[in-house]
Amino acid sequence: MNWNKTNVLKSDVDSIRQKYNIDAITASILIRRGITKGRDIFYFLEDDLRYQHNPFLFNGMEDAVDRILAAAEKDENGNREKVLIFGDRDVDGVTATTVLYECLVSLGIDVQFRVPKGDEAYGLSIEAIDEFADQYGSLIITVDCGIANVDEVAYAAQKGIDVIVTDHHNPQGVLPSPAIILDAKTEGSGYPFQEISGCALTYKLATALRFTKSKWYKTDVALLNARTEDDSIVIECIKVHNMIPMGRLTETVIPGEKSISDTKLPKYLQGQHIFCWNAKETSVLLKQAFGNGVDFNVYGMQDEISKFFPSLKDSSLEKIKNLSKIAKYGDHEPTEIGGFYNIYVTYVQQSLKKENPSFTETEEKELQLVALAAIADIMPLSDENRIFVRKGLEYMNAGRVRKGLVELLSKINLLGKRITSKDIGWSIAPKLNAAGRLGHADIATDLFTSDDPIEREQVAQKIIELNEERKTLTNDAENATFEQAKNSIENYNNKLSVVFDERIFKGVSGILASRYVEQFGIPSIVMSAVDDVVIGSMRSCRGFDVSNFLENMKDIFISHGGHDFAAGFSLERKNLEQYLSMVKENSRNIELLPVEDAGQPIDAEIYPEHMTPELINIVDRFEPYGNENENILFLARKIPIYSAQLVGKTERAHLKLVLDCENKEGKPTKFPAIFWGAGNLLHSEIEVGDKIDLLFNVERNTFNGTETLQLNIKDLRKSV
């Protein structure tokens, strides 16, 4: 393993350390990871929910909300519309279905859900539409699917059924119509972050629906501030709709030289509710600017906002602007009107929760599912995804585990233990996914939606059993197809491994494709068949976009879709040979990033005197770990080995060390360390008493209820 430590300038470290009030090690890690812009640093240092993106940034969100609210209204006979939530079979689809179902039930809506079962295909189906139409249903909401269902949405419209599409997969050129679409990856969506999960998207929709309980929903507001600057009065305004800034205006007026009609203010403020911070002070300045004959009819917010934030009672906007955390991470100087907007948004959010106390508990339950979905669907752990996962884990670890999840955690001996993103990825998500892979996604949804604790207990046990069955099916499929996968690589220009075998259970094709990606270091396609239809999964690596690869062959598919690194497809069996020929030809054009032989870059070097238990605080700050945020890799040099032993019963014994360090006060600090599969190093390359250089992660180790810190060694060398 090559050791790759990038040098960073002390001046750069000091700049970030001082600006954001962090330690030098954290600052150096951020720089080495290329996280140097304020907006990116923001999501590593802050995790308050008020910093997530506003759901109404989706251009279609207000339309979606209003259509759902219409479904909640009773007609003259006291009946409500019937609504169907159509989800997907994986963790993301099941959790997204749950979040929206619980939200719509709380609104009193006549709602049911459906997820693919058995051999049913991914995405909205004609069969589901027909069955719903027979029930006189009138609104379908897709979750974690739908963006590719162009024909199905058009068919629903013919049946008199409206469709709201909430999806996070890549669009395929033509969008479903007529439909209200919420997908951050569609052109012009308005949403600033594309990589949220399907569950996160339904959480956004649920959040927007809760916001309709506020008096501020669809209220046109203008925030206004007046201040003196030299001999002028500067008047700044921000138009706000559903807490979204819709426009800004600044007018600079020298008293006595301009009438208000000479400015853009009358037209800009027409029809707006005008709010300022301090009405008395603002009115005085406006009269100075335009004379006593002009009445702006402004309402001061200071007293009302101070009820929520007493420390602001006597504060000016000049002081408030410098208190703003958001402004601290900006690339421009904070402004008074910007500070007013930020505190207004926070006030609206807090007042909504105060008026509706149940919203806080509901949000906690939802975010635990959003955290599961982000990790299970391998969303990049950047931007607001970090907030979602951190908060979801926080609620789980505070003992407020939601129904369904508490039963599952109990079954796998994680209840009461500290849950991490690693636990979700390795222990929780695979079990939930197993239900969908084996055609029982409905029971995974039942786990979260059932109000019967006995039923949830039984479902959790069934999910454990299905996961064991899934393991067997996957291993059998690998044993049956490994040689085919290996030998296929040369046929596909050394760019792909391709497998087709009817013995593969279609629900494990994605897992098998991922295994072959890991083993061969190239993208992989794994296919099986159900009757006359071939069903395949494609997984990628090294920067290759599989969704675009499949899009180039779209004419041969019955259906296809997915993400950049994971996609699925189906085609008629009679077209399989033609498809394989097309794949072989197109594989010539596949461009893969070079295989990184340097290993994971080193994030920070820790000097022996800084080898203290406080290192875990830095590790915790960078949680959650996963896609695009690997575990922190530390380097330490000349660390003495205090003791060593071999552990494990396999052929490759593990090396367990105790390292002898001194802290900054010169007091001894003993660190346990484990190097998996490296028992052969003892007595051949190292001995007790030697000093070693090592690359390591810092992690918690829980045994018999006791938590200790442990170094997980990735590589070591005898010190020179």
XYZ file of C-alpha atoms in Angstrom:
720
model
C 0.000 0.000 0.000
C 1.470 3.334 -1.057
C 1.419 6.096 1.539
C 0.090 9.276 0.028
C 0.196 12.360 2.232
C -0.394 15.673 0.503
C 1.431 18.644 1.957
C -0.686 21.627 2.919
C 0.398 25.182 3.601
C 0.400 26.308 7.225
C -1.089 29.621 6.116
C -4.076 27.804 4.568
C -4.587 25.737 7.723
C -4.389 28.839 9.907
C -6.844 30.711 7.698
C -9.542 28.023 7.933
C -8.789 27.322 11.590
C -9.256 30.957 12.574
C -12.261 31.695 10.362
C -14.280 28.710 11.549
C -12.845 28.355 15.060
C -11.664 24.767 14.628
C -8.492 22.879 15.532
C -5.562 22.603 13.144
C -6.005 18.864 12.553
C -9.628 19.320 11.452
C -8.612 22.231 9.227
C -5.851 20.183 7.570
C -8.257 17.277 6.938
C -10.746 19.611 5.261
C -8.021 21.024 3.008
C -6.646 17.621 2.031
C -10.163 16.496 1.126
C -10.705 19.554 -1.044
C -13.371 20.937 1.305
C -12.316 24.579 1.305
C -15.376 26.548 0.184
C -17.499 27.952 2.964
C -20.682 26.294 1.723
C -19.023 22.855 1.729
C -17.346 23.349 5.118
C -20.731 24.425 6.451
C -22.184 20.909 6.234
C -19.230 19.375 8.064
C -19.347 21.787 10.977
C -23.079 22.481 11.317
C -25.965 20.042 11.547
C -29.009 21.992 12.705
C -32.118 21.096 10.708
C -32.748 24.748 9.907
C -29.797 24.569 7.520
C -31.424 22.067 5.156
C -32.751 23.346 1.849
C -36.290 24.700 1.736
C -38.669 22.182 0.071
C -40.366 24.999 -1.824
C -37.193 25.471 -3.851
C -38.693 22.699 -5.981
C -40.629 24.614 -8.613
C -43.409 22.040 -8.503
C -43.686 21.778 -4.702
C -46.499 24.268 -4.183
C -48.543 22.618 -6.940
C -47.952 19.186 -5.391
C -48.924 20.426 -1.939
C -52.111 22.100 -3.172
C -53.140 18.981 -5.116
C -52.682 16.812 -2.020
C -54.581 19.281 0.163
C -57.438 19.168 -2.353
C -57.539 15.390 -1.868
C -57.960 15.931 1.863
C -61.137 17.975 1.369
C -64.521 16.287 1.732
C -67.084 16.570 -1.037
C -70.760 17.398 -0.513
C -71.375 13.767 0.507
C -68.624 13.764 3.096
C -66.256 11.641 0.990
C -62.622 12.248 0.180
C -60.603 11.335 -2.895
C -58.776 8.018 -2.920
C -54.997 8.370 -3.117
C -52.453 5.689 -4.016
C -48.773 5.871 -3.090
C -46.762 3.724 -5.504
C -43.263 2.946 -4.241
C -40.280 0.717 -4.886
C -39.066 -2.516 -3.311
C -35.691 -1.388 -1.923
C -34.905 0.406 1.356
C -35.234 3.811 -0.277
C -38.607 2.940 -1.797
C -39.970 1.317 1.376
C -38.914 4.196 3.631
C -40.181 6.794 1.146
C -43.529 5.010 1.000
C -43.696 4.947 4.797
C -42.898 8.646 5.249
C -45.528 9.793 2.773
C -48.137 7.274 3.909
C -47.867 8.367 7.546
C -47.993 12.015 6.512
C -51.135 11.618 4.394
C -52.855 9.541 7.076
C -52.213 12.380 9.538
C -54.020 14.723 7.119
C -57.059 12.447 7.121
C -56.576 11.445 3.494
C -58.046 8.181 2.193
C -54.685 6.711 1.219
C -53.269 3.281 0.428
C -49.808 2.188 -0.692
C -48.476 -0.349 -3.120
C -44.926 -1.594 -3.691
C -43.823 -4.188 -6.273
C -44.319 -7.763 -5.106
C -43.160 -11.079 -6.488
C -42.019 -10.695 -10.087
C -43.657 -7.304 -10.636
C -41.431 -4.879 -12.515
C -39.955 -1.684 -11.141
C -42.036 1.450 -11.573
C -45.678 2.373 -12.001
C -47.600 -0.273 -13.947
C -50.706 -0.322 -16.126
C -52.083 -3.094 -13.906
C -51.763 -0.932 -10.787
C -53.472 1.972 -12.559
C -56.364 -0.217 -13.704
C -56.883 -1.672 -10.242
C -56.854 1.798 -8.696
C -59.234 3.145 -11.344
C -61.647 0.308 -10.495
C -61.672 1.690 -6.929
C -62.553 5.153 -8.295
C -59.134 6.480 -7.267
C -58.152 9.906 -8.514
C -54.565 10.638 -7.427
C -51.385 8.548 -7.642
C -48.154 9.704 -6.031
C -45.043 7.783 -7.070
C -42.101 7.633 -4.675
C -38.576 6.583 -5.642
C -39.886 5.860 -9.137
C -42.028 7.353 -11.887
C -39.654 9.612 -13.796
C -39.375 6.969 -16.561
C -43.079 6.034 -16.608
C -44.069 8.226 -19.550
C -46.638 5.820 -21.036
C -48.100 4.883 -17.659
C -48.656 8.489 -16.578
C -50.360 9.278 -19.886
C -52.543 6.179 -19.414
C -53.492 7.294 -15.895
C -54.589 10.639 -17.296
C -56.870 8.833 -19.756
C -58.420 7.116 -16.741
C -59.010 10.472 -15.054
C -56.233 9.959 -12.511
C -53.796 12.746 -11.642
C -50.160 11.820 -10.964
C -47.512 13.431 -8.790
C -44.052 12.012 -9.524
C -41.517 12.163 -6.700
C -38.290 10.525 -7.832
C -34.531 10.995 -7.678
C -33.460 8.875 -10.637
C -32.038 10.263 -13.850
C -34.672 11.486 -16.323
C -34.598 9.899 -19.775
C -35.219 12.792 -22.112
C -39.023 12.807 -22.259
C -40.703 13.551 -18.934
C -44.027 12.041 -17.840
C -47.008 14.194 -18.767
C -49.414 15.362 -17.529
C -47.850 15.200 -14.064
C -46.516 17.336 -11.265
C -42.842 16.353 -11.069
C -40.504 16.608 -8.099
C -37.083 15.350 -9.163
C -33.977 17.414 -8.465
C -32.272 15.901 -11.526
C -34.776 17.306 -13.991
C -33.804 20.471 -15.810
C -35.223 23.541 -14.121
C -36.282 21.712 -10.941
C -35.124 24.698 -8.908
C -33.627 22.513 -6.189
C -29.943 23.211 -5.436
C -28.830 19.666 -4.509
C -29.429 16.759 -6.877
C -28.215 13.828 -4.802
C -30.998 13.329 -2.277
C -32.676 9.957 -1.888
C -36.253 9.151 -2.766
C -37.061 9.035 0.954
C -35.477 12.451 1.503
C -37.682 13.778 -1.285
C -40.868 12.500 0.362
C -39.615 13.965 3.646
C -39.361 17.297 1.804
C -42.925 16.889 0.586
C -44.116 16.034 4.097
C -42.262 19.077 5.462
C -43.947 21.295 2.877
C -47.347 19.855 3.791
C -46.698 20.627 7.463
C -45.762 24.185 6.518
C -49.295 24.726 5.199
C -50.364 24.817 8.859
C -48.449 28.091 9.168
C -50.018 31.490 8.551
C -47.042 32.188 6.323
C -47.947 29.603 3.687
C -48.411 31.362 0.318
C -48.234 34.754 2.064
C -46.318 37.319 0.033
C -43.900 39.042 2.375
C -41.429 41.868 1.840
C -38.688 42.279 4.421
C -37.521 45.886 4.509
C -34.586 47.572 6.182
C -33.573 51.232 6.106
C -30.158 52.440 7.237
C -27.997 55.516 6.917
C -24.845 55.523 4.825
C -22.913 58.804 4.607
C -25.505 61.412 3.604
C -27.882 58.852 2.121
C -30.530 56.456 3.331
C -30.245 52.952 1.930
C -33.495 50.995 1.654
C -33.102 47.239 1.154
C -35.924 44.789 0.470
C -36.267 41.038 0.023
C -39.470 39.494 -1.310
C -40.234 36.188 0.400
C -42.748 33.490 -0.567
C -42.912 30.298 1.531
C -39.627 31.437 3.098
C -37.941 31.506 -0.328
C -36.302 34.809 -1.365
C -38.003 35.734 -4.634
C -36.180 38.976 -5.380
C -34.082 41.788 -3.925
C -34.139 45.542 -4.342
C -31.850 48.245 -3.030
C -32.615 51.973 -3.339
C -30.191 54.661 -2.188
C -31.924 57.978 -1.476
C -30.498 61.381 -0.566
C -33.230 63.069 1.523
C -35.052 65.747 -0.406
C -33.675 64.791 -3.802
C -36.083 61.965 -4.733
C -39.773 61.332 -4.363
C -40.895 57.772 -3.784
C -42.358 57.675 -7.286
C -38.838 58.140 -8.638
C -37.891 54.753 -7.167
C -38.916 51.167 -7.882
C -40.303 50.746 -4.375
C -44.047 51.336 -5.035
C -44.240 48.688 -7.745
C -41.929 46.300 -5.900
C -43.878 46.450 -2.639
C -47.349 46.381 -4.154
C -49.478 43.598 -2.667
C -46.830 42.657 -0.097
C -47.040 42.398 3.672
C -44.141 44.661 4.643
C -42.107 43.701 7.701
C -39.116 45.436 9.253
C -37.073 44.825 12.382
C -37.863 47.959 14.401
C -40.936 49.784 13.090
C -40.287 53.043 14.933
C -36.686 53.445 13.774
C -37.499 52.327 10.226
C -40.443 54.749 9.914
C -38.262 57.657 11.021
C -35.697 56.880 8.317
C -38.368 56.437 5.624
C -39.895 59.802 6.503
C -36.454 61.378 6.305
C -36.036 59.876 2.867
C -39.450 60.711 1.379
C -41.185 63.148 3.722
C -44.168 62.848 6.050
C -46.642 62.347 3.223
C -45.538 58.788 2.552
C -46.825 55.960 4.753
C -45.180 52.565 4.235
C -47.414 50.710 6.701
C -44.561 48.555 7.997
C -44.888 46.042 10.808
C -42.012 45.575 13.264
C -40.937 41.990 13.979
C -38.477 42.610 16.798
C -40.851 42.089 19.732
C -42.480 38.991 18.252
C -39.206 37.340 17.267
C -37.703 38.182 20.672
C -40.326 35.967 22.324
C -38.515 33.030 20.720
C -35.013 34.496 21.019
C -34.912 36.751 24.114
C -31.264 37.654 23.555
C -32.322 39.628 20.468
C -34.758 41.922 22.300
C -32.405 44.892 22.336
C -30.275 43.889 19.343
C -29.972 45.848 16.135
C -29.735 44.296 12.694
C -26.128 45.473 12.646
C -25.429 43.119 15.552
C -27.675 40.313 14.259
C -25.932 40.140 10.894
C -22.661 39.297 12.605
C -24.301 36.545 14.668
C -25.489 34.646 11.604
C -23.783 31.272 11.189
C -24.900 31.116 7.570
C -23.207 34.439 6.861
C -19.977 33.144 8.435
C -19.721 30.511 5.714
C -20.592 32.887 2.869
C -18.174 34.328 0.379
C -19.346 37.890 1.003
C -19.673 40.253 3.931
C -22.861 39.799 5.998
C -25.584 42.389 5.438
C -28.332 43.705 7.694
C -31.103 42.643 5.323
C -29.490 39.215 4.975
C -29.368 38.854 8.743
C -33.026 39.911 8.951
C -34.002 37.282 6.385
C -32.088 34.525 8.227
C -33.651 35.323 11.594
C -37.098 35.615 9.983
C -36.794 32.106 8.502
C -35.631 30.682 11.837
C -38.513 32.416 13.619
C -41.084 31.026 11.183
C -39.701 27.499 11.583
C -39.671 27.692 15.379
C -43.127 29.244 15.629
C -44.577 26.482 13.447
C -43.164 23.806 15.759
C -44.337 25.655 18.865
C -47.860 25.863 17.486
C -47.727 22.181 16.437
C -45.714 20.283 19.094
C -46.271 16.915 17.411
C -44.260 18.036 14.367
C -40.957 17.609 16.213
C -41.622 13.964 17.086
C -42.920 13.277 13.579
C -39.794 14.756 12.048
C -37.578 12.634 14.289
C -39.343 9.469 13.133
C -39.070 10.488 9.481
C -35.395 11.394 9.623
C -34.458 7.974 10.976
C -35.887 6.535 7.765
C -34.201 9.226 5.660
C -30.882 8.254 7.245
C -31.468 4.583 6.381
C -32.286 5.488 2.779
C -29.253 7.746 2.295
C -26.834 5.022 3.385
C -28.674 2.124 1.733
C -28.981 3.922 -1.617
C -25.333 5.045 -1.428
C -26.109 8.752 -1.585
C -23.029 11.000 -1.367
C -22.571 12.109 2.230
C -22.253 15.752 1.390
C -24.475 18.826 1.541
C -27.778 18.311 3.395
C -27.437 14.519 3.303
C -24.976 14.958 6.154
C -27.625 16.709 8.231
C -30.210 14.023 7.478
C -27.963 11.143 8.498
C -26.452 12.868 11.533
C -29.867 13.784 12.912
C -31.349 10.371 12.156
C -28.483 8.666 13.985
C -28.763 11.169 16.823
C -32.407 10.266 17.433
C -31.688 6.536 17.280
C -28.826 6.865 19.750
C -30.902 9.031 22.083
C -33.222 6.073 22.631
C -36.026 7.460 20.484
C -35.986 4.677 17.888
C -39.124 4.685 15.753
C -41.582 1.806 15.540
C -40.508 -0.995 13.232
C -36.877 -0.054 13.475
C -36.835 -0.763 17.207
C -38.063 -4.326 16.591
C -35.481 -4.916 13.864
C -32.601 -3.523 15.952
C -33.649 -5.773 18.805
C -33.483 -8.837 16.526
C -29.926 -8.047 15.407
C -28.633 -7.056 18.872
C -28.114 -3.389 18.053
C -30.822 -1.946 20.284
C -29.254 0.168 23.013
C -25.881 0.267 21.258
C -24.390 3.273 19.507
C -25.566 3.088 15.888
C -23.276 4.430 13.163
C -23.565 4.832 9.414
C -21.460 1.659 9.156
C -24.093 -0.262 11.131
C -26.769 0.947 8.726
C -24.746 -0.013 5.656
C -23.532 -3.394 6.879
C -26.208 -4.659 9.263
C -29.547 -2.870 8.910
C -30.020 -1.954 5.235
C -29.095 -5.385 3.772
C -31.773 -7.066 5.870
C -34.448 -4.596 4.840
C -33.363 -4.889 1.221
C -33.593 -8.669 1.398
C -37.385 -8.495 1.727
C -37.721 -6.550 -1.505
C -35.161 -8.637 -3.363
C -37.130 -11.768 -2.574
C -40.444 -10.227 -3.615
C -41.744 -9.204 -0.188
C -41.229 -5.438 -0.095
C -44.733 -5.125 1.315
C -43.724 -6.731 4.598
C -40.791 -4.323 4.972
C -43.296 -1.496 4.586
C -45.621 -3.214 7.077
C -42.734 -3.275 9.557
C -42.741 0.533 9.664
C -46.443 1.256 9.202
C -48.150 -1.352 11.394
C -49.555 -0.124 14.715
C -49.557 -3.663 16.127
C -46.319 -4.372 18.058
C -46.891 -8.125 17.858
C -47.192 -7.936 14.071
C -44.050 -5.797 13.857
C -42.163 -8.353 15.958
C -43.247 -11.149 13.626
C -42.377 -9.128 10.521
C -38.912 -8.315 11.891
C -38.274 -12.027 12.395
C -39.493 -12.779 8.873
C -37.094 -10.158 7.489
C -34.181 -11.843 9.299
C -35.167 -15.174 7.753
C -35.474 -13.644 4.282
C -31.999 -12.168 4.634
C -30.550 -15.606 5.352
C -32.318 -16.909 2.258
C -30.935 -13.983 0.247
C -27.391 -14.816 1.358
C -27.797 -18.390 0.166
C -29.232 -17.315 -3.195
C -26.403 -14.822 -3.724
C -23.672 -17.308 -2.875
C -25.255 -19.969 -5.098
C -25.467 -17.473 -7.971
C -21.838 -16.487 -7.544
C -20.691 -20.094 -7.493
C -22.659 -20.773 -10.669
C -21.508 -17.710 -12.634
C -18.055 -16.673 -11.432
C -16.164 -18.362 -14.266
C -18.592 -16.927 -16.840
C -18.126 -13.441 -15.383
C -14.339 -13.769 -15.358
C -14.109 -15.171 -18.893
C -16.470 -12.550 -20.314
C -14.132 -9.659 -19.602
C -11.936 -10.258 -22.647
C -15.018 -10.463 -24.893
C -16.083 -7.005 -23.780
C -12.820 -5.218 -24.477
C -11.616 -5.640 -20.888
C -14.112 -2.962 -19.862
C -17.048 -5.065 -18.618
C -17.933 -8.364 -17.046
C -21.247 -9.705 -18.348
C -23.299 -12.627 -17.023
C -26.576 -14.204 -18.096
C -27.867 -17.257 -16.237
C -31.456 -18.297 -15.650
C -30.465 -19.849 -12.329
C -29.808 -16.416 -10.861
C -32.687 -15.241 -8.723
C -33.437 -11.827 -10.192
C -33.624 -10.213 -6.765
C -29.905 -10.737 -6.156
C -28.601 -9.665 -9.574
C -27.663 -6.219 -8.245
C -25.737 -7.670 -5.304
C -23.934 -10.082 -7.615
C -23.049 -7.293 -10.049
C -21.609 -5.284 -7.143
C -19.506 -8.270 -6.079
C -18.049 -8.613 -9.546
C -17.298 -4.882 -9.685
C -15.353 -5.279 -6.451
C -13.506 -8.396 -7.624
C -12.643 -7.317 -11.169
C -12.424 -3.535 -10.788
C -14.615 -2.867 -13.846
C -18.368 -2.299 -14.395
C -20.556 -5.403 -14.364
C -23.847 -6.564 -15.877
C -25.742 -9.496 -14.365
C -28.905 -10.832 -16.021
C -31.511 -13.460 -15.317
C -34.884 -14.251 -16.881
C -38.499 -14.507 -15.837
C -40.520 -16.264 -18.517
C -39.861 -14.376 -21.775
C -38.316 -11.306 -20.155
C -34.626 -10.778 -19.367
C -34.065 -8.673 -16.263
C -30.660 -7.167 -15.587
C -28.703 -5.023 -13.165
C -25.655 -2.941 -13.958
C -23.166 -1.577 -11.439
C -20.262 0.722 -12.073
C -16.962 2.013 -10.745
C -14.093 4.276 -11.775
C -16.299 7.186 -12.815
C -18.357 5.399 -15.479
C -22.000 6.490 -15.934
C -24.049 3.310 -16.401
C -27.348 5.165 -16.715
C -26.099 6.998 -19.792
C -24.610 3.754 -21.164
C -28.030 2.085 -21.055
C -29.761 5.163 -22.440
C -27.757 4.730 -25.656
C -29.507 1.369 -26.156
C -32.956 2.455 -24.962
C -34.797 1.244 -28.076
C -34.164 -2.399 -27.192
C -35.457 -2.176 -23.622
C -38.906 -2.703 -22.227
C -37.831 -0.404 -19.402
C -34.624 0.950 -17.902
C -33.438 3.540 -15.405
C -31.300 4.278 -12.406
C -28.405 6.342 -11.082
C -24.993 7.092 -12.532
C -23.445 4.091 -10.753
C -26.381 1.677 -10.476
C -29.119 0.929 -12.982
C -31.538 -1.762 -14.097
C -33.245 -2.821 -17.294
C -35.525 -5.380 -18.893
C -35.897 -6.641 -22.473
C -37.577 -9.422 -24.367
C -35.622 -12.684 -24.304
C -35.674 -12.895 -28.112
C -33.593 -9.683 -28.181
C -30.880 -10.914 -25.804
C -28.296 -11.781 -28.470
C -28.836 -8.443 -30.176
C -28.444 -6.680 -26.843
C -25.199 -8.500 -26.031
C -23.864 -7.557 -29.438
C -24.727 -3.911 -28.772
C -23.079 -4.049 -25.359
C -19.925 -5.519 -26.880
C -19.770 -2.796 -29.508
C -20.512 0.014 -27.051
C -18.003 -1.320 -24.540
C -15.253 -0.121 -26.901
C -16.167 3.449 -25.966
C -16.206 2.946 -22.211
C -13.723 5.234 -20.473
C -12.684 4.245 -16.975
C -10.661 6.306 -14.571
C -7.255 4.759 -13.782
C -7.123 2.269 -10.931
C -5.869 4.120 -7.893
C -2.827 2.257 -6.648
C -2.035 4.863 -4.025
C -4.735 3.721 -1.638
C -6.831 6.169 0.345
C -4.974 9.464 0.791
C -3.724 10.240 4.304
C -5.882 12.875 5.980
C -3.594 13.988 8.808
C -0.336 13.133 10.535
C -0.615 12.832 14.303
C 2.504 13.366 16.362
C 3.007 10.967 19.297
C 2.195 13.590 21.930
C -1.168 14.209 20.243
C -2.123 10.522 20.270
C -4.886 10.938 22.837
C -8.487 9.733 23.195
C -9.601 13.180 22.036
C -8.899 12.029 18.470
C -12.366 10.469 18.501
C -13.881 13.959 18.660
C -12.367 14.739 15.263
C -13.585 11.404 13.903
C -17.093 12.091 15.208
C -17.149 15.513 13.571
C -16.695 13.946 10.134
C -19.411 11.324 10.683
C -21.384 10.064 8.870
C -18.959 8.109 6.704
C -19.779 6.459 3.416
C -20.006 7.468 -0.231
C -17.690 10.442 -0.942
C -16.661 10.618 2.719
C -14.331 7.778 3.662
C -13.172 7.181 7.235
C -10.439 9.533 8.406
C -7.016 7.959 7.745
C -4.341 9.087 10.207
C -0.572 8.682 10.044
C 1.614 8.374 13.140
C 5.364 7.756 13.248
C 7.731 6.138 15.748
C 5.072 4.702 18.027
C 6.452 2.031 20.432
C 4.825 -1.419 20.586
C 4.027 -2.146 24.238
C 2.604 -5.638 23.672
C 1.512 -7.888 20.815
C -0.539 -11.050 20.369
C -2.252 -13.073 17.685
C -6.030 -13.447 17.776
C -8.542 -15.348 15.637
C -8.921 -18.953 14.628
C -8.594 -18.576 10.854
C -5.499 -19.229 8.781
C -4.880 -15.480 8.602
C -4.587 -14.559 12.273
C -5.130 -10.977 13.287
C -2.459 -8.832 14.933
C -3.526 -7.205 18.188
C -1.181 -4.554 19.555
C -1.028 -2.172 22.477
C 0.811 0.999 21.501
C 2.706 3.102 24.018
C 2.264 6.845 23.541
C 2.864 9.918 25.651
C 0.372 12.766 25.691
C 1.210 16.468 25.699
C 1.746 16.397 29.481
C 4.198 13.528 29.172
C 1.817 11.013 30.744
C 1.659 7.529 29.204
C -1.313 6.686 26.992
C -1.918 3.110 25.949
C -3.831 2.528 22.708
C -5.207 -0.898 21.710
C -4.894 -1.538 17.975
C -5.955 -4.280 15.585
C -4.513 -5.141 12.173
C -6.887 -7.595 10.518
C -5.285 -10.564 8.786
C -1.742 -9.387 9.532
C -0.680 -11.865 12.220
C 2.191 -13.009 10.002
C 4.019 -9.714 10.658
C 4.790 -10.584 14.280
C 8.319 -11.985 14.663
C 8.917 -11.611 10.912
C 8.857 -7.835 10.535
C 8.093 -6.436 13.989
C 8.683 -7.298 17.650
C 7.469 -5.983 20.984
C 9.544 -2.890 21.794
C 9.948 -1.825 18.157
C 8.808 1.590 17.013
C 6.460 1.603 14.035
C 4.954 4.035 11.550
C 1.301 3.262 10.929
C -1.785 4.276 8.991
C -4.962 3.873 10.998
C -8.592 4.757 11.613
C -9.861 5.536 15.105
C -13.044 3.720 16.053
C -15.124 2.660 19.023
C -15.047 -0.949 20.116
C -17.955 -2.227 22.220
C -17.555 -5.446 24.182
C -19.875 -6.670 26.944
C -21.501 -3.256 27.080
C -18.221 -1.390 27.587
C -17.051 1.068 24.941
C -13.341 1.665 24.332
C -11.323 3.343 21.609
C -9.319 1.230 19.204
C -6.989 1.919 16.318
C -7.866 -0.005 13.178
C -4.491 -0.330 11.439
C -4.511 -0.201 7.645
C -0.755 -0.526 7.143
C 2.419 -0.339 9.193
C 6.182 -0.185 8.763
C 9.038 -0.502 11.166
C 10.329 2.994 11.909
C 13.652 3.967 10.444
